[in-house]
Amino acid sequence: MAIPRSAHRLPLAVAAAGATTLGLFAPAAAADVRYEPGSSGLGDSYFPDLGNGGYDVERYHLKTAYDPATDRLTGTTTITATATQNLSRFNLDFYKMNVRSVRVNGHKASFERTGERELEITPRKGLRKLRSFGVTVRYDGVPQPLSGPVVFDLPYGFLATKDGATVMGEPNGASTWFPANDHPTDKALFTVETTVPHGLKAISNGRLLRQRTAGGKDTFLWREDRPMATYLVTNSIGRFNVSTTTTPKGVPQLDAVDPEVASDPNSLDTPRNTTRVTDELAGYIGAYPFTSTGSIVENDSGPPLNLENALETQTRPTYQSPPVEKGVAHEISHQWFGDSVSVRRWKDVWLNEGFAKWVEWYWAERHGGQSAQLSFQQSYDDPPPIQPDRPPFWDVVIADPTRDQMFHRAMYFRGAMTLQALRHKIGDERFLRLVRTWVATKKYGNASTEDFEALAEQVSGQDLGAFFRVWLHAPGKPTAW
Ligand code: ARG
Ligand code: ZN
């Protein structure tokens, strides 16, 4: 969705076209209008076919039914979007599921599957620029997880669990279970309506609006009322103990924990840690950006090398196993760094992980643990161990790590070191002002490494070119900055 704040910065051509729809100019005769296909990607160098051009999604309604016994998902996705060009056809990203029908503005549309994850839709009539349109896709199938080196060599996307399913969509896994403009630059509002066998629950983002039981099945309707990137949508299905509260600062909270790990001390602490972190980070960083908080704690000890995998699903992080306090600080910090302020391209992902790791360090410092400066020094002297099949720690270029290394440990640790070194260089007061200005000015939007560098120079009044060059843009251990 377009961020309202940018409305006054519309380029002239767009403003003029807007005037056309207001009838200020005579509309062109239908025959004069040229319609072109929307692009099948958004030019993200790490994921060229992710996202699609020619339209901007405002809202998704995801209606699904899932049966853990068979792993089958049946769904209807309804999308409201605005054309950003005259469209003869457009694409959605959708991985492997069977598409049964597509309607555009209520009319049957033809469609074709192309490439690895493209659903190419041709409406009966062209779609006019700046007009809103509706798309309904009916589908079913067994969602196929993604795998490979991108996310810790773990499967991700829509994943079956012991008692249901969970979703880890980052970076390109949302389209494993619903058709989407699957790139963080097209945020939208979501309602998620999920039907499961009676006795199971479906936990998603935002607030639970309704719950009903009928015909041996339970249906849960959730709504997230702030813009959300597709990779942050969750739909965790299974047995859950649910508790609700409101934080002292007034944020409604909902926590869901798998009963098999409910007595784990970290599970018991998670709601309390979530409350504290949500409110306290707001004090350092700026108002909490969303209208609910919470957690989803799953029971998956995972393969032997599982790195306490978790994802900052919006308003309600998903933890594959009960998290320790710093794990909660990490995922809740992502609500500002990643979820509200999202990457412009996936190569900017250090802005998510570097900040989240730095907040872990800062949280410890504020709570009687070691200072962030000591954490910096330890990582500098003795970086964390790296798997033998990954590039060595100091070889990763943080501002352009390559797709397969986007979650390399250096992205977390050298990213956090960059921020701590910057804090040390420009001073506490300016650094915290930079952080607050960053989340305030980029709220619900997207931002790049270059945007961060420019703001850091502006807030500090210093030329930071050499600093960012050695920390973010060059390989090798920085020695002077
Ligand atoms: N953003 C995650 C974190 O908080 C890392 C990736 C999580 N896993 C995934 N399947 N996307 O560190
Ligand atoms: Zn993270």
Coordinates of C-alpha atoms and ligand atoms in Angstrom, one line a residue:
M1 CA 0.0 0.0 0.0
A2 CA 1.1 3.5 -0.6
I3 CA 2.2 5.2 2.6
P4 CA -0.2 8.2 3.1
R5 CA 2.8 10.5 4.1
S6 CA 4.2 10.2 0.6
A7 CA 1.0 11.4 -1.1
H8 CA 2.2 15.0 -1.3
R9 CA 5.4 13.8 -3.0
L10 CA 3.6 12.3 -6.0
P11 CA 5.4 13.0 -9.2
L12 CA 3.7 15.5 -11.5
A13 CA 2.7 12.9 -14.1
V14 CA 0.9 10.9 -11.4
A15 CA -0.9 14.0 -10.0
A16 CA -2.0 14.8 -13.6
A17 CA -3.3 11.3 -14.1
G18 CA -5.1 11.6 -10.8
A19 CA -6.8 14.7 -12.1
T20 CA -8.1 12.7 -15.1
T21 CA -9.9 10.3 -12.8
L22 CA -11.5 13.4 -11.1
G23 CA -12.8 14.4 -14.5
L24 CA -10.7 17.6 -14.8
F25 CA -9.5 16.5 -18.2
A26 CA -11.6 14.8 -20.8
P27 CA -10.9 11.0 -20.4
A28 CA -9.1 9.4 -23.3
A29 CA -11.4 7.3 -25.5
A30 CA -11.1 3.7 -24.6
A31 CA -9.4 2.8 -27.9
D32 CA -6.6 5.3 -27.2
V33 CA -5.6 3.7 -24.0
R34 CA -2.5 1.5 -24.2
Y35 CA -2.4 -1.4 -21.7
E36 CA 0.8 -3.2 -20.9
P37 CA 1.7 -6.2 -18.7
G38 CA 2.9 -5.6 -15.2
S39 CA 6.5 -6.8 -14.6
S40 CA 7.1 -10.2 -13.0
G41 CA 9.6 -8.8 -10.5
L42 CA 10.5 -5.7 -8.6
G43 CA 14.2 -5.6 -9.4
D44 CA 15.5 -7.0 -6.1
S45 CA 18.9 -8.3 -7.1
Y46 CA 18.7 -11.2 -4.6
F47 CA 15.2 -12.3 -5.7
P48 CA 14.6 -11.0 -9.2
D49 CA 11.1 -12.6 -9.5
L50 CA 9.9 -11.6 -6.1
G51 CA 7.1 -9.0 -6.1
N52 CA 5.4 -7.8 -9.2
G53 CA 5.0 -4.5 -10.9
G54 CA 2.1 -2.4 -12.1
Y55 CA -0.1 -2.4 -9.0
D56 CA 0.0 -1.7 -5.3
V57 CA -1.9 -3.9 -2.8
E58 CA -4.0 -2.3 -0.1
R59 CA -5.5 -5.3 1.6
Y60 CA -5.5 -9.1 1.7
H61 CA -8.2 -11.3 3.1
L62 CA -6.7 -14.8 3.5
K63 CA -9.3 -17.4 4.0
T64 CA -7.9 -20.9 4.5
A65 CA -8.8 -24.3 5.9
Y66 CA -6.0 -26.6 7.0
D67 CA -6.2 -30.3 7.9
P68 CA -3.1 -31.5 9.8
A69 CA -3.9 -35.1 9.0
T70 CA -3.4 -34.6 5.3
D71 CA -1.3 -31.4 5.3
R72 CA -3.8 -30.0 2.8
L73 CA -4.6 -26.3 2.6
T74 CA -7.6 -25.0 0.8
G75 CA -7.8 -21.2 0.4
T76 CA -9.4 -18.2 -1.1
T77 CA -7.3 -15.0 -1.2
T78 CA -9.1 -11.8 -1.9
I79 CA -6.8 -8.8 -2.8
T80 CA -7.8 -5.2 -3.2
A81 CA -5.1 -3.3 -5.1
T82 CA -4.6 -0.1 -7.2
A83 CA -3.1 -0.2 -10.7
T84 CA 0.0 2.0 -11.0
Q85 CA -0.1 1.7 -14.8
N86 CA -2.7 0.7 -17.4
L87 CA -2.5 -3.1 -17.0
S88 CA -3.2 -5.7 -19.7
R89 CA -2.2 -8.4 -17.3
F90 CA -0.4 -8.7 -14.0
N91 CA 1.3 -11.3 -11.8
L92 CA 1.1 -12.7 -8.3
D93 CA 3.8 -14.7 -6.7
F94 CA 2.6 -18.2 -5.8
Y95 CA 4.6 -21.3 -5.2
K96 CA 3.4 -24.7 -6.4
M97 CA -0.2 -24.7 -5.0
N98 CA -3.0 -25.7 -7.4
V99 CA -5.0 -22.6 -8.6
R100 CA -8.6 -23.5 -9.2
S101 CA -10.0 -20.1 -10.4
V102 CA -9.2 -16.4 -10.6
R103 CA -11.6 -13.6 -10.7
V104 CA -10.8 -9.9 -11.3
N105 CA -13.5 -7.4 -10.4
G106 CA -16.0 -10.3 -10.2
H107 CA -15.3 -11.6 -13.7
K108 CA -13.6 -14.9 -14.4
A109 CA -10.0 -14.1 -15.6
S110 CA -7.6 -16.4 -17.4
F111 CA -4.4 -17.4 -15.7
E112 CA -1.2 -19.2 -16.4
R113 CA 1.6 -20.5 -14.2
T114 CA 5.1 -19.4 -15.4
G115 CA 8.6 -19.7 -13.9
E116 CA 9.0 -21.0 -10.4
R117 CA 6.4 -18.9 -8.6
E118 CA 4.5 -16.7 -11.0
L119 CA 0.7 -16.7 -11.4
E120 CA 0.1 -14.6 -14.6
I121 CA -3.4 -13.2 -14.6
T122 CA -5.2 -11.7 -17.7
P123 CA -8.4 -9.9 -16.8
R124 CA -11.2 -9.7 -19.4
K125 CA -10.6 -6.0 -19.7
G126 CA -7.5 -3.9 -19.1
L127 CA -7.2 -2.3 -15.7
R128 CA -6.9 1.5 -15.7
K129 CA -4.1 3.3 -14.0
L130 CA -5.0 4.6 -10.5
R131 CA -8.2 2.6 -10.3
S132 CA -8.8 0.1 -7.6
F133 CA -9.5 -3.5 -8.5
G134 CA -10.3 -6.8 -6.7
V135 CA -8.7 -10.2 -7.3
T136 CA -10.0 -13.5 -5.9
V137 CA -7.9 -16.6 -6.2
R138 CA -9.2 -20.0 -5.2
Y139 CA -6.6 -22.7 -4.6
D140 CA -5.6 -25.9 -2.7
G141 CA -2.7 -28.3 -2.2
V142 CA 0.0 -29.3 0.2
P143 CA 2.2 -26.3 0.8
Q144 CA 5.8 -27.0 -0.2
P145 CA 8.4 -25.6 2.1
L146 CA 11.5 -23.8 0.7
S147 CA 15.0 -24.8 1.6
G148 CA 18.6 -24.1 0.8
P149 CA 21.3 -22.0 2.2
V150 CA 19.3 -18.7 2.5
V151 CA 17.9 -19.3 6.0
F152 CA 20.4 -21.2 8.1
D153 CA 19.9 -24.2 5.8
L154 CA 16.6 -24.8 7.4
P155 CA 13.2 -25.4 5.7
Y156 CA 11.0 -22.3 5.7
G157 CA 7.7 -21.0 4.4
F158 CA 4.5 -22.8 5.5
L159 CA 5.7 -25.7 7.6
A160 CA 3.9 -28.7 9.0
T161 CA 4.5 -29.3 12.8
K162 CA 3.7 -32.2 15.1
D163 CA 0.2 -30.9 15.8
G164 CA -0.5 -28.5 12.9
A165 CA 1.6 -26.0 11.0
T166 CA 3.6 -22.8 11.4
V167 CA 4.8 -20.1 9.1
M168 CA 8.3 -18.7 8.7
G169 CA 7.9 -16.5 5.6
E170 CA 11.2 -14.6 5.5
P171 CA 12.4 -13.8 2.9
N172 CA 10.4 -15.4 0.1
G173 CA 8.1 -17.9 1.8
A174 CA 4.8 -16.1 2.1
S175 CA 4.0 -17.2 -1.4
T176 CA 4.2 -20.9 -0.3
W177 CA 0.7 -20.6 1.1
F178 CA -1.0 -17.6 -0.4
P179 CA -0.8 -15.7 -3.7
A180 CA 1.0 -12.4 -3.0
N181 CA 2.9 -9.4 -4.1
D182 CA 5.7 -11.1 -2.1
H183 CA 8.1 -8.3 -1.5
P184 CA 8.4 -6.0 1.6
T185 CA 8.0 -2.9 -0.5
D186 CA 4.3 -3.7 -1.0
K187 CA 2.9 -3.6 2.5
A188 CA -0.8 -4.1 3.1
L189 CA -3.5 -4.6 5.7
F190 CA -4.5 -8.2 6.4
T191 CA -7.4 -10.2 7.7
V192 CA -6.6 -13.9 8.2
E193 CA -9.5 -16.3 8.6
T194 CA -8.5 -19.9 9.3
T195 CA -10.6 -23.0 9.8
V196 CA -9.1 -26.0 11.6
P197 CA -10.4 -29.3 13.1
H198 CA -12.2 -28.6 16.4
G199 CA -9.9 -28.4 19.3
L200 CA -7.0 -26.9 17.4
K201 CA -6.3 -23.2 17.2
A202 CA -5.0 -20.9 14.5
I203 CA -2.9 -17.9 15.7
S204 CA -2.2 -15.0 13.4
N205 CA -1.1 -11.4 13.6
G206 CA -2.9 -8.5 15.3
R207 CA -6.2 -8.9 17.1
L208 CA -8.6 -11.8 17.2
L209 CA -11.9 -10.5 16.0
R210 CA -14.1 -13.6 16.0
Q211 CA -14.0 -17.3 16.8
R212 CA -16.7 -19.8 16.0
T213 CA -17.3 -23.5 16.0
A214 CA -19.5 -25.2 13.4
G215 CA -19.6 -28.7 11.9
G216 CA -16.7 -30.1 13.9
K217 CA -14.4 -27.2 12.9
D218 CA -13.2 -24.0 14.5
T219 CA -12.7 -20.8 12.6
F220 CA -10.5 -17.9 13.8
L221 CA -10.6 -14.4 12.3
W222 CA -7.6 -12.1 12.9
R223 CA -7.0 -8.6 11.7
E224 CA -3.7 -6.6 11.5
D225 CA -4.6 -3.0 11.1
R226 CA -1.2 -1.5 10.4
P227 CA 0.7 -2.0 7.1
M228 CA 2.5 -5.4 7.0
A229 CA 5.0 -7.0 4.7
T230 CA 3.9 -10.4 3.3
Y231 CA 6.9 -12.3 5.0
L232 CA 5.6 -11.2 8.4
V233 CA 2.2 -12.9 8.1
T234 CA 1.8 -15.9 10.3
N235 CA -0.8 -18.6 10.7
S236 CA 0.4 -21.0 13.4
I237 CA -2.0 -24.0 13.7
G238 CA -2.1 -26.5 16.5
R239 CA -2.8 -27.0 20.2
F240 CA -2.1 -23.7 22.1
N241 CA -2.6 -22.4 25.6
V242 CA -3.6 -18.8 25.0
S243 CA -3.3 -16.0 27.5
T244 CA -4.2 -12.3 27.1
T245 CA -3.2 -9.1 29.0
T246 CA -2.6 -5.5 28.4
T247 CA 0.9 -4.0 28.9
P248 CA 1.2 -1.1 31.5
K249 CA 1.5 1.3 28.5
G250 CA -1.8 0.0 27.1
V251 CA -0.8 -2.4 24.3
P252 CA -3.1 -5.4 24.1
Q253 CA -1.1 -8.6 24.3
L254 CA -1.8 -12.2 23.3
D255 CA 0.5 -15.1 23.9
A256 CA 0.1 -18.6 22.6
V257 CA 2.2 -21.5 23.8
D258 CA 2.3 -25.1 22.7
P259 CA 1.1 -27.2 25.7
E260 CA 4.0 -29.6 25.3
V261 CA 6.5 -26.8 26.3
A262 CA 4.1 -24.8 28.5
S263 CA 6.0 -25.8 31.7
D264 CA 9.4 -24.9 30.3
P265 CA 10.7 -22.0 32.4
N266 CA 11.4 -19.9 29.3
S267 CA 7.8 -20.5 28.1
L268 CA 6.5 -19.4 31.5
D269 CA 8.7 -16.2 31.3
T270 CA 7.8 -15.3 27.7
P271 CA 4.6 -13.3 28.3
R272 CA 6.2 -11.3 31.1
N273 CA 9.4 -10.7 29.0
T274 CA 7.2 -9.7 26.1
T275 CA 5.3 -7.1 28.2
R276 CA 8.5 -5.6 29.6
V277 CA 10.4 -5.5 26.3
T278 CA 7.5 -4.0 24.4
D279 CA 7.0 -1.2 26.8
E280 CA 10.6 -0.5 27.7
L281 CA 11.9 -0.5 24.1
A282 CA 9.2 2.1 23.3
G283 CA 10.9 4.3 26.0
Y284 CA 14.3 4.1 24.2
I285 CA 13.2 3.9 20.5
G286 CA 9.9 5.6 20.2
A287 CA 6.2 4.5 20.5
Y288 CA 5.5 0.9 19.8
P289 CA 4.3 0.9 16.2
F290 CA 1.5 -1.7 16.4
T291 CA -1.8 -2.2 18.1
S292 CA -1.0 -5.5 19.7
T293 CA 2.0 -7.5 20.9
G294 CA 2.6 -11.1 22.1
S295 CA 4.2 -14.4 21.2
I296 CA 3.7 -17.8 19.6
V297 CA 5.9 -20.4 21.2
E298 CA 6.2 -23.7 19.2
N299 CA 7.5 -27.0 20.2
D300 CA 10.2 -27.8 17.8
S301 CA 13.6 -28.7 19.1
G302 CA 14.4 -29.1 15.4
P303 CA 17.5 -30.6 13.7
P304 CA 20.7 -30.9 15.7
L305 CA 22.1 -27.6 14.5
N306 CA 18.9 -25.5 14.9
L307 CA 19.9 -22.0 16.0
E308 CA 16.9 -21.2 18.2
N309 CA 15.1 -20.2 15.1
A310 CA 12.5 -17.5 15.4
L311 CA 10.8 -14.9 13.2
E312 CA 9.6 -11.4 14.0
T313 CA 6.0 -12.1 12.7
Q314 CA 4.3 -8.7 13.1
T315 CA 2.8 -8.0 16.5
R316 CA 3.5 -11.6 17.6
P317 CA 6.9 -13.2 17.0
T318 CA 7.0 -16.9 16.3
Y319 CA 9.5 -18.9 18.4
Q320 CA 10.3 -22.4 17.2
S321 CA 11.2 -23.3 20.8
P322 CA 10.8 -21.4 24.1
P323 CA 13.0 -18.2 23.9
V324 CA 15.3 -16.8 26.5
E325 CA 14.9 -13.2 27.5
K326 CA 17.4 -11.8 24.9
G327 CA 15.6 -13.8 22.2
V328 CA 12.4 -11.9 23.1
A329 CA 14.3 -8.6 23.1
H330 CA 15.6 -9.5 19.6
E331 CA 12.3 -10.4 18.1
I332 CA 10.3 -7.5 19.7
S333 CA 13.0 -5.0 18.6
H334 CA 12.3 -6.2 15.0
Q335 CA 8.8 -4.7 15.4
W336 CA 10.5 -1.4 14.9
F337 CA 13.6 -2.6 12.9
G338 CA 12.2 -4.8 10.1
D339 CA 8.5 -4.7 10.6
S340 CA 7.6 -1.0 10.8
V341 CA 10.8 0.1 9.0
S342 CA 11.4 -2.6 6.4
V343 CA 14.2 -3.2 4.0
R344 CA 14.0 -1.6 0.5
R345 CA 15.8 -4.5 -1.0
W346 CA 16.8 -7.8 0.7
K347 CA 20.5 -6.8 0.6
D348 CA 19.6 -4.1 3.2
V349 CA 18.8 -6.9 5.8
W350 CA 21.6 -6.0 8.1
L351 CA 19.3 -3.0 9.1
N352 CA 17.0 -5.7 10.6
E353 CA 19.5 -8.1 12.1
G354 CA 22.2 -5.7 13.1
F355 CA 19.7 -3.5 15.0
A356 CA 18.1 -6.5 16.6
K357 CA 21.5 -7.9 17.8
W358 CA 22.5 -4.4 19.0
V359 CA 19.3 -4.1 21.0
E360 CA 20.1 -7.5 22.7
W361 CA 23.4 -5.9 23.7
Y362 CA 21.8 -2.6 24.8
W363 CA 19.1 -4.5 26.8
A364 CA 21.8 -6.4 28.7
E365 CA 23.6 -3.1 29.4
R366 CA 20.4 -1.5 30.7
H367 CA 19.7 -4.4 33.0
G368 CA 22.9 -4.9 34.9
G369 CA 24.6 -7.1 32.3
Q370 CA 27.7 -6.3 30.3
S371 CA 27.9 -3.0 28.4
A372 CA 27.3 -3.0 24.6
Q373 CA 30.8 -1.7 24.3
L374 CA 32.2 -4.9 25.9
S375 CA 30.0 -7.0 23.7
F376 CA 31.4 -5.1 20.7
Q377 CA 35.0 -5.7 22.0
Q378 CA 34.4 -9.4 22.5
S379 CA 33.0 -9.9 19.0
Y380 CA 35.8 -7.8 17.6
D381 CA 38.5 -9.8 19.4
D382 CA 36.9 -13.2 19.0
P383 CA 34.0 -13.3 16.5
P384 CA 31.4 -16.1 16.8
P385 CA 32.2 -19.4 15.1
I386 CA 31.1 -19.9 11.5
Q387 CA 30.1 -23.2 9.9
P388 CA 32.9 -24.5 7.6
D389 CA 30.7 -24.3 4.5
R390 CA 30.1 -20.5 5.0
P391 CA 32.5 -17.7 4.3
P392 CA 34.7 -16.7 7.3
F393 CA 33.3 -14.0 9.6
W394 CA 35.3 -11.1 8.3
D395 CA 34.8 -11.9 4.6
V396 CA 31.1 -10.9 4.5
V397 CA 30.3 -7.5 3.1
I398 CA 27.5 -6.3 5.3
A399 CA 25.8 -4.0 2.9
D400 CA 25.8 -6.6 0.1
P401 CA 26.3 -10.1 1.6
T402 CA 25.0 -12.1 -1.4
R403 CA 21.6 -13.8 -1.2
D404 CA 22.8 -17.0 0.4
Q405 CA 24.7 -15.2 3.2
M406 CA 21.9 -12.7 4.0
F407 CA 21.5 -14.4 7.5
H408 CA 25.2 -15.1 8.0
R409 CA 26.2 -14.6 11.6
A410 CA 28.3 -11.6 10.5
M411 CA 25.1 -9.8 9.5
Y412 CA 24.0 -10.0 13.1
F413 CA 27.3 -9.5 14.9
R414 CA 29.2 -7.2 12.5
G415 CA 25.9 -5.3 11.9
A416 CA 25.6 -4.8 15.7
M417 CA 29.3 -3.9 15.9
T418 CA 28.7 -1.2 13.2
L419 CA 26.0 0.4 15.3
Q420 CA 27.9 0.2 18.5
A421 CA 31.0 1.6 16.8
L422 CA 28.8 4.4 15.5
R423 CA 27.4 5.1 18.9
H424 CA 30.9 5.3 20.3
K425 CA 32.0 7.6 17.5
I426 CA 29.1 10.1 17.5
G427 CA 28.2 9.8 21.2
D428 CA 25.2 8.4 23.1
E429 CA 22.9 11.4 22.7
R430 CA 23.3 11.7 19.0
F431 CA 23.2 8.0 18.4
L432 CA 19.9 7.6 20.3
R433 CA 18.5 10.6 18.5
L434 CA 19.5 9.0 15.2
V435 CA 17.7 5.8 16.1
R436 CA 14.6 7.6 17.2
T437 CA 14.6 9.8 14.1
W438 CA 15.1 6.7 11.9
V439 CA 12.1 4.8 13.2
A440 CA 9.9 7.9 13.3
T441 CA 10.6 9.1 9.8
K442 CA 10.5 5.7 8.1
K443 CA 7.5 4.4 10.1
Y444 CA 5.5 1.8 8.1
G445 CA 7.8 2.3 5.1
N446 CA 11.0 1.0 3.6
A447 CA 14.5 2.1 3.9
S448 CA 17.9 1.3 2.5
T449 CA 21.5 1.3 3.8
E450 CA 22.1 4.5 1.9
D451 CA 19.1 6.1 3.7
F452 CA 20.6 5.2 7.0
E453 CA 24.0 6.5 6.1
A454 CA 22.5 9.8 5.0
L455 CA 20.5 10.2 8.2
A456 CA 23.5 9.3 10.3
E457 CA 25.5 12.1 8.6
Q458 CA 22.7 14.5 9.0
V459 CA 22.1 13.8 12.7
S460 CA 25.8 13.7 13.7
G461 CA 26.9 16.5 11.4
Q462 CA 29.9 14.3 10.5
D463 CA 31.3 12.9 7.3
L464 CA 30.9 9.2 7.9
G465 CA 31.9 8.0 4.4
A466 CA 35.1 6.3 5.6
F467 CA 33.4 4.8 8.7
F468 CA 30.6 3.2 6.7
R469 CA 33.1 2.1 4.0
V470 CA 35.1 0.0 6.3
W471 CA 32.2 -1.4 8.4
L472 CA 29.6 -2.0 5.7
H473 CA 31.0 -1.8 2.2
A474 CA 34.3 -3.6 2.4
P475 CA 35.3 -7.1 3.4
G476 CA 38.0 -7.6 6.1
K477 CA 38.3 -6.7 9.7
P478 CA 38.2 -2.9 10.2
T479 CA 41.3 -1.6 11.9
A480 CA 40.7 2.2 11.8
W481 CA 37.5 4.2 11.5
Ligands
ARG1 N1 14.7 -12.7 11.1 C1 15.0 -13.9 11.8 C2 15.7 -13.5 13.1 O1 15.0 -12.9 13.9 C3 15.9 -14.8 11.0 C4 15.3 -15.7 10.0 C5 14.2 -16.5 10.6 N2 13.8 -17.7 9.9 C6 13.2 -17.7 8.7 N3 12.7 -18.8 8.3 N4 13.0 -16.7 8.0 O2 16.8 -13.6 13.3
ZN2 ZN 16.5 -11.2 13.8

